[in-house]
XYZ file of C-alpha atoms in Angstrom:
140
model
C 47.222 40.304 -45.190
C 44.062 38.271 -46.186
C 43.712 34.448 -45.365
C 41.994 31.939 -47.319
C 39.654 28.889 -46.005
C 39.150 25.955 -47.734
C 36.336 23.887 -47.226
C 37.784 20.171 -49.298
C 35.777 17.846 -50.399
C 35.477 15.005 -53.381
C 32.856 17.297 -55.000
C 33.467 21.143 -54.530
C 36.004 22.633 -52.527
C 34.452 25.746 -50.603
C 36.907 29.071 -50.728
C 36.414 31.557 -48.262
C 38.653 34.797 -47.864
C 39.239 36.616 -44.969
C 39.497 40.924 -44.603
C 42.489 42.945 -44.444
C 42.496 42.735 -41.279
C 41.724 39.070 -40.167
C 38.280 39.735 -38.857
C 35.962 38.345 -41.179
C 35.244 35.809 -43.600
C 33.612 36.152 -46.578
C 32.308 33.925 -50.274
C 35.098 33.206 -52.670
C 33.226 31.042 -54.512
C 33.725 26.741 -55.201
C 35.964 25.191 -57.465
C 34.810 21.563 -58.762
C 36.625 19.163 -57.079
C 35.727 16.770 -59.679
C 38.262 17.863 -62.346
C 41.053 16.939 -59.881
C 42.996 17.811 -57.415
C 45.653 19.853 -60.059
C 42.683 22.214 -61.089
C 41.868 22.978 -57.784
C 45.512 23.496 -56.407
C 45.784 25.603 -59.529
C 42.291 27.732 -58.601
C 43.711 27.795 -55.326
C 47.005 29.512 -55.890
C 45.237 31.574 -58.453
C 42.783 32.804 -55.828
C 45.790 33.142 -53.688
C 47.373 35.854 -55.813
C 44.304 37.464 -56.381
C 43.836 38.298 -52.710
C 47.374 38.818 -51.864
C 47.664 35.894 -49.773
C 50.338 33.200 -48.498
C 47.761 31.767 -45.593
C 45.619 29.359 -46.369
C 43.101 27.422 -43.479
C 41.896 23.690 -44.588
C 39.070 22.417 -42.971
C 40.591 18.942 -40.872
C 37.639 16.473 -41.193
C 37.940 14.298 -38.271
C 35.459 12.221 -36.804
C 33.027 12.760 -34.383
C 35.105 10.382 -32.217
C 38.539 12.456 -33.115
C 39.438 9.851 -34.905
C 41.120 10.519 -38.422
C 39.349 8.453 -41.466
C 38.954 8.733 -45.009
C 38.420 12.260 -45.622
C 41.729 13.388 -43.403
C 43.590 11.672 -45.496
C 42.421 12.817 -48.597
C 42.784 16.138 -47.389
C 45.844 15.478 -46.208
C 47.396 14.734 -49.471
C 45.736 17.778 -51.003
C 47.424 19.986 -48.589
C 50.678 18.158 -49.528
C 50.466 18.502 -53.077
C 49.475 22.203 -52.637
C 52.516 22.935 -51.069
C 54.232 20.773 -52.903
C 53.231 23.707 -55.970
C 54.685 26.512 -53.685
C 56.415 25.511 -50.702
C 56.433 29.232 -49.155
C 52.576 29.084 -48.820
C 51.721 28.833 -44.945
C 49.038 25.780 -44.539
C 47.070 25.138 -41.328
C 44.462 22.728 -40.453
C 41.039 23.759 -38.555
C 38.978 21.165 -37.032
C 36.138 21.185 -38.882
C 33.666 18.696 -37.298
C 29.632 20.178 -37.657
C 30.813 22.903 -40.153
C 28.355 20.918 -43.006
C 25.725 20.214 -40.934
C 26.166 24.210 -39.173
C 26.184 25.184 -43.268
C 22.757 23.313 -43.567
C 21.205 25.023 -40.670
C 22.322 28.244 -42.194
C 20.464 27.876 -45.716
C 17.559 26.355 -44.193
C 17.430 29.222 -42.092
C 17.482 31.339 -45.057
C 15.199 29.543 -47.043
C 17.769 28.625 -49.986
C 16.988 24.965 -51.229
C 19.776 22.499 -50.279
C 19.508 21.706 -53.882
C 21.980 24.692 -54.460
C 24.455 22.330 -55.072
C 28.171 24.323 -53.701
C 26.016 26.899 -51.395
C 26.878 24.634 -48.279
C 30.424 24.068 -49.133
C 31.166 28.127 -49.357
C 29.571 28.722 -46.495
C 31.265 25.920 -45.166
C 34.584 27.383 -45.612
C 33.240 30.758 -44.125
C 32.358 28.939 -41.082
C 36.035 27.465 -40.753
C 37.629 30.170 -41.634
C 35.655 32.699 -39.476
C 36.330 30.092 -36.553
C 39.919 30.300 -37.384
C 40.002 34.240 -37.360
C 37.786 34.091 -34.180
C 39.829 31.658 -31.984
C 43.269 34.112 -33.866
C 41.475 37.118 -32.597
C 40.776 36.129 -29.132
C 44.341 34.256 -28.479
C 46.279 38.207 -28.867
């Protein structure tokens, strides 16, 4: 069974999907955050269905410090109301501290203009989810 990563934010929310079989994590695209967090619970469990899935991985956005702030709340509360759509969905946090700033790296490595507003958030979720599969993969 696939998993899906989230990368949430007040913006775009990065979606990542994993394999069939857990071992990589590829682009699912962004959904814009900006029309609320209904529409993107609702792209959510639509992607969800697409792919087969009842997983889903959240990137946790603690502080460098480990302390929680504004974000892990927010995120928080989006995980909530997801479930609160389908309460048989499975939803785990990922700590998700240098995952932007790992994203950045990667498309100025590339040579794709930061401009590309949503590129970082995608693969932002790849990174979180592939980090996820990773640490799955090596715990069996």
């Amino acid at each position: 069974m696939r998993i899906l990563g989230l990368d949430y934010g007040d913006s775009r929310v990065g979606v990542a999907v994993s394999d069939e079989s857990q071992k990589i994590a590829f682009d699912c695209g962004i959904i814009d955050a900006k029309k609320g967090k209904r529409f993107v619970a609702e792209q959510v469990l639509s992607t969800m269905d697409r792919y087969a899935t009842n997983k889903v991985i959240i990137g946790y956005p603690m502080n460098m410090d480990g302390s929680c702030g504004f974000r892990v709340k927010a995120t928080e509360k989006f995980a909530r109301f997801l479930h609160e759509q389908r309460p048989e969905i499975i939803i785990e946090f990922f700590d998700e501290r240098l995952t932007t700033k790992s994203a950045d790296a990667a498309l100025l490595e590339m040579g794709v203009s930061q401009r590309h507003k949503g590129m970082n958030d995608i693969i932002a979720a790849m990174l979180i989810l592939q980090a996820y599969l990773d640490r799955q993969s090596n715990a069996e």
